[in-house]
Coordinates of C-alpha atoms in Angstrom, one line a residue:
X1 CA 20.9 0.5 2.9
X2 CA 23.3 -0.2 0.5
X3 CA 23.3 -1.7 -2.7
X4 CA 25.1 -2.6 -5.5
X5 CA 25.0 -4.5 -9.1
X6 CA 26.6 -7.7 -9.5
X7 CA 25.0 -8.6 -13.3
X8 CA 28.7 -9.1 -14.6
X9 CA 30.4 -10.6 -11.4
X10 CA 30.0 -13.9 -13.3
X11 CA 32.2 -13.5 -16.2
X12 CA 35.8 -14.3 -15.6
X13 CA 34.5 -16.8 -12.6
X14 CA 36.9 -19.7 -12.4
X15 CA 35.7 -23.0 -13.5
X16 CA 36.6 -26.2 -12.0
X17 CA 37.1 -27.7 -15.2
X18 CA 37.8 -26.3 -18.8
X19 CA 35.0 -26.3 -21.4
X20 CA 35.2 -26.4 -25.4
X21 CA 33.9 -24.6 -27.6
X22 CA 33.4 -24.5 -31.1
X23 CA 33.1 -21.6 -34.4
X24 CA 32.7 -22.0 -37.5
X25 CA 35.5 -20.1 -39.3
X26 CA 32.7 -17.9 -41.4
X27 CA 31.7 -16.3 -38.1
X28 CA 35.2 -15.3 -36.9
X29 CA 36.2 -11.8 -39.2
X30 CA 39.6 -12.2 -41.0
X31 CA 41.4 -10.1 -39.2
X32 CA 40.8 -11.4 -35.6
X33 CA 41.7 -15.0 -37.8
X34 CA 45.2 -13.3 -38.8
X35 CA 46.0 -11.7 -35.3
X36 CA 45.6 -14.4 -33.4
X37 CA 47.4 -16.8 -36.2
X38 CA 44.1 -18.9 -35.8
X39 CA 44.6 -20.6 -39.2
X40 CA 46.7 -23.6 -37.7
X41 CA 43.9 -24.1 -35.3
X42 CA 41.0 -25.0 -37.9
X43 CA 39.4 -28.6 -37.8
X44 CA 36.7 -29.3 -40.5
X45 CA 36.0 -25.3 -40.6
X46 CA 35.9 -25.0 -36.7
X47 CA 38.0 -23.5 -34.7
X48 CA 37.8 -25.0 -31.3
X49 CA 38.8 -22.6 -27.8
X50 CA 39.2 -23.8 -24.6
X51 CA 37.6 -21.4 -22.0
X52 CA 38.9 -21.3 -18.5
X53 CA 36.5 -18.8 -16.9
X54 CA 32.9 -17.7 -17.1
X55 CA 31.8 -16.0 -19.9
X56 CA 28.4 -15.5 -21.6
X57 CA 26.4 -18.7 -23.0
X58 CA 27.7 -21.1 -20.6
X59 CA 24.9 -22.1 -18.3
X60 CA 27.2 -23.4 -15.2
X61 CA 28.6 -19.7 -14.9
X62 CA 25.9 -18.1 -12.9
X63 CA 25.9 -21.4 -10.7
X64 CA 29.4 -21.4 -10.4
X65 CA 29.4 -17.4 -9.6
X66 CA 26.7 -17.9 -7.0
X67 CA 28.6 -20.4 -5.0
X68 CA 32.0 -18.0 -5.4
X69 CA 29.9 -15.2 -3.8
X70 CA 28.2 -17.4 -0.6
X71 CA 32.0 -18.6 -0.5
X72 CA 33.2 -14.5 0.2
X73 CA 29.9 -12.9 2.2
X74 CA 29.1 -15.8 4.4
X75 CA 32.0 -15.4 6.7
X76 CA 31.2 -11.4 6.8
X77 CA 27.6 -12.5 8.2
X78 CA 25.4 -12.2 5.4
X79 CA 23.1 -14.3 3.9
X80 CA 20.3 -15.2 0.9
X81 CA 16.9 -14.7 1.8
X82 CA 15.2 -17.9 1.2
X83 CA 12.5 -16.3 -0.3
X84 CA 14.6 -13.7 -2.6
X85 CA 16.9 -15.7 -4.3
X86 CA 19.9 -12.7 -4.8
X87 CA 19.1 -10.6 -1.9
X88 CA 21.2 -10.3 1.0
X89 CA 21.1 -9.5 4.6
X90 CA 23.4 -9.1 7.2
X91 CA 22.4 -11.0 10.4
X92 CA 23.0 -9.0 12.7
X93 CA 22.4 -5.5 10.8
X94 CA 18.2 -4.7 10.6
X95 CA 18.0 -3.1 7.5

């Protein structure tokens, strides 16, 4: 049998539609602030970011993931145990 991890196959997972974030400017150190010119970006002491893919926090990304990865192993002939949500089997393979 062969196995393998997939605990960060979510991040980076394209979402169907952008989400926003916001951080306080006290929790972002100065120096990420002056790389990334952030300054012109602050509203009311937030900076907000736009995020594109999955990343940690956002609840939708493990949903989002999970559909991604039926999308690609279906059409090899695996499947999700019903009663094992995360498990797969091939459906013609035994073990």
């Amino acid at each position: 049998m062969t196995t393998f991890d997939l605990k960060d196959f979510y991040l980076n997972t394209p979402m169907q539609q952008p989400e926003y974030i916001g951080t306080p400017i006290k929790l972002i150190p100065q120096a990420i602030m002056d790389r990334y010119e952030l300054e012109k970006f602050v509203v009311d002491g937030i900076v907000y970011f736009e995020v594109n893919k999955g990343m940690y926090g956002l609840p939708q990304t493990g949903k989002l993931a999970n559909d991604r990865l039926i999308k690609f192993l279906q059409p090899h002939g695996y499947n999700e145990c019903p009663i094992t949500p995360g498990l797969w089997r091939h459906e013609t393979r035994t073990i």
